[in-house]
PDB file of C-alpha atoms and ligand atoms in Angstrom:
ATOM      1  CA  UNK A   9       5.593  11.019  17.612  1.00  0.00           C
ATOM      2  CA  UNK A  10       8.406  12.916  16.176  1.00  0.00           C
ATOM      3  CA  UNK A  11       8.238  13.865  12.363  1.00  0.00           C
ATOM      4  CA  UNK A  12      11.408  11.676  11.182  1.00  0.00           C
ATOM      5  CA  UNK A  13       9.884   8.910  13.286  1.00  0.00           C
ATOM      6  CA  UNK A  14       6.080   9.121  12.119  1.00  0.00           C
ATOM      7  CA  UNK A  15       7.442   8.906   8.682  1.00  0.00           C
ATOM      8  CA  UNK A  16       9.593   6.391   8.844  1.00  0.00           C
ATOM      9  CA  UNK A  17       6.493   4.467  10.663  1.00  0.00           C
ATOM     10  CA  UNK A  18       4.496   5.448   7.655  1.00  0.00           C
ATOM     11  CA  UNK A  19       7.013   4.422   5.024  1.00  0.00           C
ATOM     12  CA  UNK A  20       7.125   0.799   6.883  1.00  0.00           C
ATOM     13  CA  UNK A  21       3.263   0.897   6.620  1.00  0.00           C
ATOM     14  CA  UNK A  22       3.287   1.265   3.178  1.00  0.00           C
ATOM     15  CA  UNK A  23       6.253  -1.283   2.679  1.00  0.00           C
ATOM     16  CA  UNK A  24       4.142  -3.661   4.514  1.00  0.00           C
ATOM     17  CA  UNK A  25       0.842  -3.504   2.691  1.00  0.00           C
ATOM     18  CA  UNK A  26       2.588  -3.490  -0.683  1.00  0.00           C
ATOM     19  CA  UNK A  27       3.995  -7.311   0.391  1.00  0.00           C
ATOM     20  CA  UNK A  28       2.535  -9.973  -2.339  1.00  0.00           C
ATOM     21  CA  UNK A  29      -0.753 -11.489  -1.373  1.00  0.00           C
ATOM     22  CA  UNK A  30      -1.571 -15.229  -1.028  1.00  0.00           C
ATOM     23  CA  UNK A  31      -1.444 -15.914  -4.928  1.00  0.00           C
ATOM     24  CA  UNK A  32       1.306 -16.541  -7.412  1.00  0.00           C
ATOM     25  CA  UNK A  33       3.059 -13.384  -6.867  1.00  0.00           C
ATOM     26  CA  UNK A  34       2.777 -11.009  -9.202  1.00  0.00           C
ATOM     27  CA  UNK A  35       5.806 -11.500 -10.896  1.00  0.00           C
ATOM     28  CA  UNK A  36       5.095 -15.403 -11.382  1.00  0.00           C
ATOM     29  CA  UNK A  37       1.855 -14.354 -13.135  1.00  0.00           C
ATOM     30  CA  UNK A  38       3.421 -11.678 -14.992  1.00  0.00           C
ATOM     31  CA  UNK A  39       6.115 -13.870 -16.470  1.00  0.00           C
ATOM     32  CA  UNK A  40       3.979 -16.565 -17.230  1.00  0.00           C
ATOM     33  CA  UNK A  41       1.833 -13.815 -18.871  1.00  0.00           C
ATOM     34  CA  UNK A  42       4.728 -12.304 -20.880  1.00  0.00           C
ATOM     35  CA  UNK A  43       6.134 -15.767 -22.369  1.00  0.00           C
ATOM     36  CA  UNK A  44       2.531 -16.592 -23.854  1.00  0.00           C
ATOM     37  CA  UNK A  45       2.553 -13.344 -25.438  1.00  0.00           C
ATOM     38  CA  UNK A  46       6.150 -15.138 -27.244  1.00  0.00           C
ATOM     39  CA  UNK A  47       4.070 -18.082 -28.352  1.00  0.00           C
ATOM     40  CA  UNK A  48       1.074 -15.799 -29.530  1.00  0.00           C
ATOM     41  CA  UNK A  49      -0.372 -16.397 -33.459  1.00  0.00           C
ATOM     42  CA  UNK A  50      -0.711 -13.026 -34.935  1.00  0.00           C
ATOM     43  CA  UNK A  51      -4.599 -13.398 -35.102  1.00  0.00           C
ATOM     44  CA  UNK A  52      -4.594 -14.127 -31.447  1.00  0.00           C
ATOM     45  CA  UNK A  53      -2.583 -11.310 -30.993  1.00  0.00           C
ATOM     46  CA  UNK A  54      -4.489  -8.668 -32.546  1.00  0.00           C
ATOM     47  CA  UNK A  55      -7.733  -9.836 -31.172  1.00  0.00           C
ATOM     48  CA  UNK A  56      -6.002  -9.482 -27.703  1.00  0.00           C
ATOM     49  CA  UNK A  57      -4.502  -5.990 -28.835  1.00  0.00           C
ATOM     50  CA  UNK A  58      -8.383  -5.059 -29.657  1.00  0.00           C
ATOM     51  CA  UNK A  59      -9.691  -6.423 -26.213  1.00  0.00           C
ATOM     52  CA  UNK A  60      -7.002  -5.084 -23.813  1.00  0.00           C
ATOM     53  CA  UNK A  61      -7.725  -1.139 -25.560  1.00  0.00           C
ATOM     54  CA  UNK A  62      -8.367   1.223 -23.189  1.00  0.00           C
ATOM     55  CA  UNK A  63      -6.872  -0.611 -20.215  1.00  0.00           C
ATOM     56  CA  UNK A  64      -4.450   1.097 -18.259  1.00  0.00           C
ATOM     57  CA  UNK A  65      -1.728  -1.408 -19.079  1.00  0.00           C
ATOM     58  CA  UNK A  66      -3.022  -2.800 -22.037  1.00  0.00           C
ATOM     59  CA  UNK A  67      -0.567  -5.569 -22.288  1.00  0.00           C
ATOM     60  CA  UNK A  68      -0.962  -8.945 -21.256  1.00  0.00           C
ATOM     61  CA  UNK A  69       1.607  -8.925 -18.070  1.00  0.00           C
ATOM     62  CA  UNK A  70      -0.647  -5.691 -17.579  1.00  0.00           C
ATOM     63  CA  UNK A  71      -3.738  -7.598 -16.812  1.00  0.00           C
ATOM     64  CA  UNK A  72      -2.167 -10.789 -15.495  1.00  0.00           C
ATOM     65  CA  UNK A  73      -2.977  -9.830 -11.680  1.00  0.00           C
ATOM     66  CA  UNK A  74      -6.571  -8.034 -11.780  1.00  0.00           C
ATOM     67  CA  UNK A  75      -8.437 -11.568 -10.493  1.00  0.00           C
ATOM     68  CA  UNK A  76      -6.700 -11.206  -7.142  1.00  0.00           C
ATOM     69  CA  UNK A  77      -7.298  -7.269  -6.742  1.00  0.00           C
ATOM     70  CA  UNK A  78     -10.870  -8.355  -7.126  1.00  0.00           C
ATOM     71  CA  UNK A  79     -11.591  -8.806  -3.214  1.00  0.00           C
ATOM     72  CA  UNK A  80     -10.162  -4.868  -3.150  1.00  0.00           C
ATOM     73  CA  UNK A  81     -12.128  -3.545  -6.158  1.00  0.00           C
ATOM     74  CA  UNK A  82     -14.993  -5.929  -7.001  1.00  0.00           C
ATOM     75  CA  UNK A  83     -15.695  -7.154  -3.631  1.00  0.00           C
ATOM     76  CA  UNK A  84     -18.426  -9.133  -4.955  1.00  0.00           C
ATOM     77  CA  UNK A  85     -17.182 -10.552  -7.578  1.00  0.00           C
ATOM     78  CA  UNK A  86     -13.616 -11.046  -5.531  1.00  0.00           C
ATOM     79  CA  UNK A  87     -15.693 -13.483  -3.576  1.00  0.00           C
ATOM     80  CA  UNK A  88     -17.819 -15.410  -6.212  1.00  0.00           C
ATOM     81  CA  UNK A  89     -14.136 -16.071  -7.947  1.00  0.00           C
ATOM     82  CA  UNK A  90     -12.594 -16.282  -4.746  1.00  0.00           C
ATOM     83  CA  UNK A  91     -12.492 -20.357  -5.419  1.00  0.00           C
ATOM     84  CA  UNK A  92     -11.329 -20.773  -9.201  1.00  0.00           C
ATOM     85  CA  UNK A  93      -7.859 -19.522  -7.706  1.00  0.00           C
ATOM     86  CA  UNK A  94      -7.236 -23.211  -6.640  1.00  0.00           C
ATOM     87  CA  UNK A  95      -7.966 -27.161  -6.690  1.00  0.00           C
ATOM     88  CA  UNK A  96      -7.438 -29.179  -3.589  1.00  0.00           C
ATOM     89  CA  UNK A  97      -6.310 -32.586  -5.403  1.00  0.00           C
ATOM     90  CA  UNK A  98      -3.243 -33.743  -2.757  1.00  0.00           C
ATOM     91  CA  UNK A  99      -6.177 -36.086  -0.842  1.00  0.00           C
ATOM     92  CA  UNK A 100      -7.166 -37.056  -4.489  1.00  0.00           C
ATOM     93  CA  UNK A 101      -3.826 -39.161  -5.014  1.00  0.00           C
ATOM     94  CA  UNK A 102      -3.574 -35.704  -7.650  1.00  0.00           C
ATOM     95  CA  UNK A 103      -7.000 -36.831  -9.903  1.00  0.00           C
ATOM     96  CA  UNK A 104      -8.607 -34.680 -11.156  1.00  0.00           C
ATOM     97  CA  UNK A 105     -12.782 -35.691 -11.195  1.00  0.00           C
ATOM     98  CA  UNK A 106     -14.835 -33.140 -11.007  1.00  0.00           C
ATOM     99  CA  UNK A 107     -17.387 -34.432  -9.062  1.00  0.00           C
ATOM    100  CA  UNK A 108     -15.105 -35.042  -6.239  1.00  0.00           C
ATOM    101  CA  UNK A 109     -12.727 -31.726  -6.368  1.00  0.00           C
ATOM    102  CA  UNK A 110     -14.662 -29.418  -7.951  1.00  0.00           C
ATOM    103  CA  UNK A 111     -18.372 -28.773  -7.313  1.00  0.00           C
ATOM    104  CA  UNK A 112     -20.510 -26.340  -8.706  1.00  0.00           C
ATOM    105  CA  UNK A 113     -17.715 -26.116 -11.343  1.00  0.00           C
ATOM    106  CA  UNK A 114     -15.983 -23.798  -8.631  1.00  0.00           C
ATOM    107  CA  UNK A 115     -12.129 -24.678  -8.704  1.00  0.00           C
ATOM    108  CA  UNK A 116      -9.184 -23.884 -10.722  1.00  0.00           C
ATOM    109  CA  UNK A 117      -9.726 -26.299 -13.779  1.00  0.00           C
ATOM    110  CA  UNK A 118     -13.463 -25.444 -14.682  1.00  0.00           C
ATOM    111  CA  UNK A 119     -13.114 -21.742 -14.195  1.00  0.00           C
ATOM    112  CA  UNK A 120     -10.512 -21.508 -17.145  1.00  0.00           C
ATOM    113  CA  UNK A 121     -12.443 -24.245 -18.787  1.00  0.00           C
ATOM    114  CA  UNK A 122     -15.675 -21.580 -18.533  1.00  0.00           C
ATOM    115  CA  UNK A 123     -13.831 -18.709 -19.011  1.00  0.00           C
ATOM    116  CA  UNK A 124     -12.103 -19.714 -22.182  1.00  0.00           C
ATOM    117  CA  UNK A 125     -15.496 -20.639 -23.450  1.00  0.00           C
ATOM    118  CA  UNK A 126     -16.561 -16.915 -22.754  1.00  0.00           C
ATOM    119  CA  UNK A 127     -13.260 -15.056 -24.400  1.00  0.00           C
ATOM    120  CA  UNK A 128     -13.997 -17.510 -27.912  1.00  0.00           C
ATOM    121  CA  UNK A 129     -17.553 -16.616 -28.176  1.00  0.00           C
ATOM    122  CA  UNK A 130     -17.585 -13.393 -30.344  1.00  0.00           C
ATOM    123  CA  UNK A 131     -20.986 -13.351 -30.008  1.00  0.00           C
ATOM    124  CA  UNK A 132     -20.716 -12.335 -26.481  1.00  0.00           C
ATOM    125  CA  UNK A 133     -20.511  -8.422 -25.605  1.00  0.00           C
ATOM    126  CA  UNK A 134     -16.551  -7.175 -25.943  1.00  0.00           C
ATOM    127  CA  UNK A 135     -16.882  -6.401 -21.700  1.00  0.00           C
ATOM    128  CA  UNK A 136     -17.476  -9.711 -20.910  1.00  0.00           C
ATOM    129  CA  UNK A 137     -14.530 -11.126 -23.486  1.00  0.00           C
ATOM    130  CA  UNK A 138     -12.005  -8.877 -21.662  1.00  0.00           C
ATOM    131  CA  UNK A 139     -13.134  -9.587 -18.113  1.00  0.00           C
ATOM    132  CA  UNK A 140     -12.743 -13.498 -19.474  1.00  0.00           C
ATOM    133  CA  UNK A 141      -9.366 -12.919 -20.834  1.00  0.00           C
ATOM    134  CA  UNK A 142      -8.225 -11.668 -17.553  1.00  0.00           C
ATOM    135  CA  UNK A 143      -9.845 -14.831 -15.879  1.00  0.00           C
ATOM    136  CA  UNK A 144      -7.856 -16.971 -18.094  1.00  0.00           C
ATOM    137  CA  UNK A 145      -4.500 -14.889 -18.286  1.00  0.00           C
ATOM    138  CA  UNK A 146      -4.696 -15.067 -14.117  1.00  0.00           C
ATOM    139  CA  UNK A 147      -6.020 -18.563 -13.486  1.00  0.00           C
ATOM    140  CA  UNK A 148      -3.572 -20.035 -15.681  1.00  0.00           C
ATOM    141  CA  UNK A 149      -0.557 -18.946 -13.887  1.00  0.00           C
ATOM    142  CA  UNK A 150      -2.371 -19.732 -10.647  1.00  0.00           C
ATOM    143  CA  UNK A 151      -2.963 -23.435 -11.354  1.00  0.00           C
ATOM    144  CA  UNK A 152       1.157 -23.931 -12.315  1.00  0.00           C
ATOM    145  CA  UNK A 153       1.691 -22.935  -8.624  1.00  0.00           C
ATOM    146  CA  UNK A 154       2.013 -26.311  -7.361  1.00  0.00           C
ATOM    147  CA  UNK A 155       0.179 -25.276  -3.973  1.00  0.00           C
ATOM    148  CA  UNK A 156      -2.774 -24.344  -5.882  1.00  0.00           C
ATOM    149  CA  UNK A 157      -3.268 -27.617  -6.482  1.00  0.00           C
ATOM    150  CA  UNK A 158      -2.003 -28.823  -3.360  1.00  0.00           C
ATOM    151  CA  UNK A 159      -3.809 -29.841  -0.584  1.00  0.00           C
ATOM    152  CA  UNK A 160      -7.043 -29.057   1.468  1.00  0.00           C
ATOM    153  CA  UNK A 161      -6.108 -30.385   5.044  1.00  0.00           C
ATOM    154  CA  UNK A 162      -3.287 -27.431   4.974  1.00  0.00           C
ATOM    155  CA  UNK A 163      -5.144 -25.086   2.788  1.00  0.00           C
ATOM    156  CA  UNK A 164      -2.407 -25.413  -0.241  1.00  0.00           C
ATOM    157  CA  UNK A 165       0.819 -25.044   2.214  1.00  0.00           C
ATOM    158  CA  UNK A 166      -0.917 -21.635   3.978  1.00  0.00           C
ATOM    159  CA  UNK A 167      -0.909 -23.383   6.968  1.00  0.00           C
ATOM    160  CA  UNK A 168       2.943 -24.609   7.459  1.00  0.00           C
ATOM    161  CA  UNK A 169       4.622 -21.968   8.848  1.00  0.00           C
ATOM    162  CA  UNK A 170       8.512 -21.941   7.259  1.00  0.00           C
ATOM    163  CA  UNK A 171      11.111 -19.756   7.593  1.00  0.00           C
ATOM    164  CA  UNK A 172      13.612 -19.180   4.807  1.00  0.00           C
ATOM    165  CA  UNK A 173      17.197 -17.250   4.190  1.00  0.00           C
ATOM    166  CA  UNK A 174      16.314 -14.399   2.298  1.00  0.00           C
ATOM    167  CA  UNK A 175      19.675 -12.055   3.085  1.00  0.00           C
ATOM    168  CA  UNK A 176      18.256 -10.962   6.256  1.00  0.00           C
ATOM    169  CA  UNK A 177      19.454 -11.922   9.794  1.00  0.00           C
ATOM    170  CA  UNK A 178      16.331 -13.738  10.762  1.00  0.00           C
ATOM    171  CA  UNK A 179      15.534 -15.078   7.644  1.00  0.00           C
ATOM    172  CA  UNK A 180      11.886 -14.456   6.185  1.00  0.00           C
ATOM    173  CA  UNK A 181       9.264 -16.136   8.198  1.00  0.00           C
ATOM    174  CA  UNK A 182       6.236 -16.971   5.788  1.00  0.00           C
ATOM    175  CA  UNK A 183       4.483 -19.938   5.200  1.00  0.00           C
ATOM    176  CA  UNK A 184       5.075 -22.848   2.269  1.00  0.00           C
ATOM    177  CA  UNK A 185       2.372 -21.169   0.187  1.00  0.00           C
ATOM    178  CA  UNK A 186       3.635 -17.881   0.131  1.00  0.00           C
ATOM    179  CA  UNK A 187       7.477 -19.309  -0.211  1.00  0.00           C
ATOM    180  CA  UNK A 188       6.404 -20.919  -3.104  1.00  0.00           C
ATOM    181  CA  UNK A 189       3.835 -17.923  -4.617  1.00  0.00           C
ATOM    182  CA  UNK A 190       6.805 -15.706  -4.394  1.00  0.00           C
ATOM    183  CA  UNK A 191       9.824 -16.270  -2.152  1.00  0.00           C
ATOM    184  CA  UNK A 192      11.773 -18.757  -4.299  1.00  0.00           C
ATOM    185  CA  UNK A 193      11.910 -15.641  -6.962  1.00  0.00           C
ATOM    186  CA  UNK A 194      12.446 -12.877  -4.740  1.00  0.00           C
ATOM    187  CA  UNK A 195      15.374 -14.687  -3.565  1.00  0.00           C
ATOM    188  CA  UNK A 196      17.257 -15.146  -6.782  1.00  0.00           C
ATOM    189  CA  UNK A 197      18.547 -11.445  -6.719  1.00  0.00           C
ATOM    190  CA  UNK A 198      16.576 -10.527 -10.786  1.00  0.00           C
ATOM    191  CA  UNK A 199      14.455  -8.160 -11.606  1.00  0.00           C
ATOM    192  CA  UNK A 200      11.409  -8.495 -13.955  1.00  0.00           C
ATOM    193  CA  UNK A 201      13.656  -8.404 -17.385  1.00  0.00           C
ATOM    194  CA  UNK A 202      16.282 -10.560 -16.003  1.00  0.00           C
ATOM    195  CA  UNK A 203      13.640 -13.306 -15.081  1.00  0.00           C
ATOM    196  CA  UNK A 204      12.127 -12.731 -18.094  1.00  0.00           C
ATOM    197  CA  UNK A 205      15.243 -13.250 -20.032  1.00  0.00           C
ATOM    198  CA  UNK A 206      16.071 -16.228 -17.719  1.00  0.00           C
ATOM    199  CA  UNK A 207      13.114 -18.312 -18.156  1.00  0.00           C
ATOM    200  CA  UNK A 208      13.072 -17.378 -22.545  1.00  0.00           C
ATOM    201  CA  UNK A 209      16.257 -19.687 -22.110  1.00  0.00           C
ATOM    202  CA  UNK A 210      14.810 -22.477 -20.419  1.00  0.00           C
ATOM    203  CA  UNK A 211      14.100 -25.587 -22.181  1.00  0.00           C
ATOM    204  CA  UNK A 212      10.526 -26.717 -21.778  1.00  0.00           C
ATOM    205  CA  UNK A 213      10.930 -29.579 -18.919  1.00  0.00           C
ATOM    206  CA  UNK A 214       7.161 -30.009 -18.836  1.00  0.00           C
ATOM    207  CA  UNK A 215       4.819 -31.371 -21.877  1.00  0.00           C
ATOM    208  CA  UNK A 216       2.687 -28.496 -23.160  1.00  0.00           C
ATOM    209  CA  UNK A 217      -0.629 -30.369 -22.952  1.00  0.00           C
ATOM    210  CA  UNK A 218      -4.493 -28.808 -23.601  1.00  0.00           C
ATOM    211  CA  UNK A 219      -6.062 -29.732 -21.122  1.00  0.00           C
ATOM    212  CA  UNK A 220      -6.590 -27.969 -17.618  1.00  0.00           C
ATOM    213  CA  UNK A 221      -7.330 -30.706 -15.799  1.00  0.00           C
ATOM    214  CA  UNK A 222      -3.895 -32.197 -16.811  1.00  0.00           C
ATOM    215  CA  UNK A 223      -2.111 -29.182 -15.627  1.00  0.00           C
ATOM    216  CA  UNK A 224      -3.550 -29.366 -12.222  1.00  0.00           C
ATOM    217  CA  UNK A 225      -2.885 -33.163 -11.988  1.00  0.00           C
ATOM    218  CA  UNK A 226       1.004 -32.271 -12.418  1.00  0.00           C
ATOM    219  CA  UNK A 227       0.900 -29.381 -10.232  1.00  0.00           C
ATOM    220  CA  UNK A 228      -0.144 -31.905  -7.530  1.00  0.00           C
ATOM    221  CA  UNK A 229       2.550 -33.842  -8.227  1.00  0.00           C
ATOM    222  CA  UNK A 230       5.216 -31.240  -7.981  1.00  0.00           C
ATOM    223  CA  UNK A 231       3.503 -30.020  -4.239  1.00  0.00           C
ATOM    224  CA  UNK A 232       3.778 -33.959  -3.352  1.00  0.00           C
ATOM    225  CA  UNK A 233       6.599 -34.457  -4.006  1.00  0.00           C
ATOM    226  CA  UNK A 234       9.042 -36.061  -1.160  1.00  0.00           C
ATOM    227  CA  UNK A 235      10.872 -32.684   0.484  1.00  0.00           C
ATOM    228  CA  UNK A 236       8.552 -30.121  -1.176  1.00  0.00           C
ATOM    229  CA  UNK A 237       7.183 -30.320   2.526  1.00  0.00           C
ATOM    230  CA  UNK A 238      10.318 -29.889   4.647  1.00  0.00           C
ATOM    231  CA  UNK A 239      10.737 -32.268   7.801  1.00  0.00           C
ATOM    232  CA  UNK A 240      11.791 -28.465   9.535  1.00  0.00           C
ATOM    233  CA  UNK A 241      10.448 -25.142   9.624  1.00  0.00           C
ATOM    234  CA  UNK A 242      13.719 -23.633   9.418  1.00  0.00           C
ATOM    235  CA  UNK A 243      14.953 -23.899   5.898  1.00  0.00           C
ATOM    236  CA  UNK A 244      18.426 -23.387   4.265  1.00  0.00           C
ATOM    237  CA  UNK A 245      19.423 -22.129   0.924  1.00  0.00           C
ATOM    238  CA  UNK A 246      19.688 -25.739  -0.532  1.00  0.00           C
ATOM    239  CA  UNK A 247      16.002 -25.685  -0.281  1.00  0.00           C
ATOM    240  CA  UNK A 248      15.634 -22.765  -2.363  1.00  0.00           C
ATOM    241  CA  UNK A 249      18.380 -24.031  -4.825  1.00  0.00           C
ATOM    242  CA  UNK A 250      16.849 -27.452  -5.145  1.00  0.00           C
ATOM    243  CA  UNK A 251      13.366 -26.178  -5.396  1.00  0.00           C
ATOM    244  CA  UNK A 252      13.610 -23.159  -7.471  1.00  0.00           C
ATOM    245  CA  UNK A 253      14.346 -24.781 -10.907  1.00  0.00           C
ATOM    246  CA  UNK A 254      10.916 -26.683 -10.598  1.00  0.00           C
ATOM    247  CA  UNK A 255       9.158 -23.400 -10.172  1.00  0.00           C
ATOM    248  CA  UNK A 256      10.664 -21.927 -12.738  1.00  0.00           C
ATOM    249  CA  UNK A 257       9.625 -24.402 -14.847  1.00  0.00           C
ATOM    250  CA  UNK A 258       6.521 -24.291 -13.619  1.00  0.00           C
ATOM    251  CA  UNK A 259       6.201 -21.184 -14.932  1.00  0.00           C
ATOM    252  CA  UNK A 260       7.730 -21.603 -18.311  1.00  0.00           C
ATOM    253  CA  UNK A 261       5.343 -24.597 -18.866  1.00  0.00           C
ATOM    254  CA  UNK A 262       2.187 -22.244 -17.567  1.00  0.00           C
ATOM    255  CA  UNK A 263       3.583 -19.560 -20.203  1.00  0.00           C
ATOM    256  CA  UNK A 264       3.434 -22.138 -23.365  1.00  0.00           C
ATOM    257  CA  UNK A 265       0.359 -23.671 -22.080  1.00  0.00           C
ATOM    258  CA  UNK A 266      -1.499 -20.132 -21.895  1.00  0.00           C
ATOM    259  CA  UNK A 267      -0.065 -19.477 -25.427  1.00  0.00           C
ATOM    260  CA  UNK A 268      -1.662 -22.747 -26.755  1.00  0.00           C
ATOM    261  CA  UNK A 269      -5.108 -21.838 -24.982  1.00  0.00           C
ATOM    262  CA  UNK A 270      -5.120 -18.628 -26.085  1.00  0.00           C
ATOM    263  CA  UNK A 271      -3.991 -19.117 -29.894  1.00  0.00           C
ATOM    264  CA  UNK A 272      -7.005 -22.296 -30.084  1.00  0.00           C
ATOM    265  CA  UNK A 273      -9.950 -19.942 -28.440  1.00  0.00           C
ATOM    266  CA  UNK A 274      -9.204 -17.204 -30.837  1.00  0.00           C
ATOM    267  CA  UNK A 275      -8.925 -18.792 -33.901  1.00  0.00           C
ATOM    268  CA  UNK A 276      -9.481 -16.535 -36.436  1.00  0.00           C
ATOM    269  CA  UNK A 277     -10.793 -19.309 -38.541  1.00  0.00           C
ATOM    270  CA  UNK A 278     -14.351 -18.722 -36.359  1.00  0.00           C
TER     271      UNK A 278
HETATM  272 ZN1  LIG B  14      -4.906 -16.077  -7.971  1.00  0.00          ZN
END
């Protein structure tokens, strides 16, 4: 292969593998990360500030995306947390009972339930506090993505194929899942600051409520809601215009929410 051509084959390579993976993209979790640290008490804060030192990006958008570069780093641990990414609750008429959606206490809801527990208990070692911080940072901005609470028949939207108008000729063939993980963002033409700035001036549409299980109930709702699944696989920019706003406040709700959690489980009253 010629040299221009080889690396042009290896830049595409690279281009490729950096795409977002089948979570909340990045930026979703780093925004939803970066508006709790708004809400954050100044004890909360510094205990964070103490936890996160020594991390390469010791900031709490730093950390926001470690749970899903487990499977690359931790591969055993990528796969024991593999399932408190998600709840299936769209066969559950969105109810939450952990009996029925949630054995073994592996979904979405009981793993920030569990690893909140861990992060408040300063008895525990200060390794195990940070690893549960990151938990809890990641898995909250997962369960606001309203195909992480989705459905189990279609594996949260991974399995409807969609294509959407993303500036290209073709449009960007993905699947509801990822659209909604990342493509309804990527599409708005911002960069990290300008979302950033974007979302500070939302309005909260959402109520900021405690409880995980809640949170998951409405995310359900969102992914069930009439022409969140669209009747064709070809999709226009009206679907991204109608459906972006809810994700976005999605995310400002997940930002508040992870604030709240965050200033109660490190009280410095303890
Ligand atoms: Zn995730």
């Amino acid at each position: 292969m010629p040299r221009t051509a080889l690396r042009l084959f290896l830049a595409l390579g690279l281009a490729l593998c950096t795409l977002p993976a089948a979570a909340w993209g990045p930026l979703g979790h780093r925004l939803v990360a970066a508006l709790a640290w708004d809400e954050l008490d100044p004890a909360a804060r510094a205990e964070i500030t103490t936890l996160l030192a020594g991390e390469p990006d010791p900031t709490l958008p730093g950390i926001a995306t470690w749970a899903d570069e487990l499977r690359a780093n931790d591969p055993d641990l990528g796969r024991r947390s593999a399932p408190w990414h998600y709840v299936n609750l769209g066969e559950m008429d969105c109810a939450y009972d952990a009996a029925l959606a949630c054995s073994g206490g592996d979904c979405v809801v009981e793993a920030i339930r569990a690893q909140s527990a861990i992060l408040g208990d300063r008895s525990r070692p200060r390794a195990e506090r940070l690893q549960a911080l990151k938990f809890v940072v990641h898995f909250t901005g997962d369960i606001h993505q309203p195909m992480h609470a989705g459905n189990a028949h279609d594996r949260g939207g991974n399995d409807v194929q969609v294509n959407w108008p993303d500036g290209s000729a073709d449009g960007k063939g993905g699947n509801l899942h990822s659209l909604w993980d990342s493509g309804l963002f990527n599409t708005a033409g911002l960069d990290e600051d300008q979302w950033l700035a974007r979302l500070r001036g939302l309005p909260l549409a959402v109520p900021v409520v405690a409880d995980p299980a809640r949170w998951a109930e409405h995310s359900c709702s969102v992914a069930m809601r009439d022409g969140v699944y669209p009747p064709r696989a070809k999709l226009g920019t009206d679907y991204l215009q109608s459906w972006r706003p809810v994700a976005e406040a999605q995310v400002r709700a997940g930002g508040s929410r992870l604030a709240m959690l965050l200033n109660r489980v490190l009280d410095a009253r303890d």
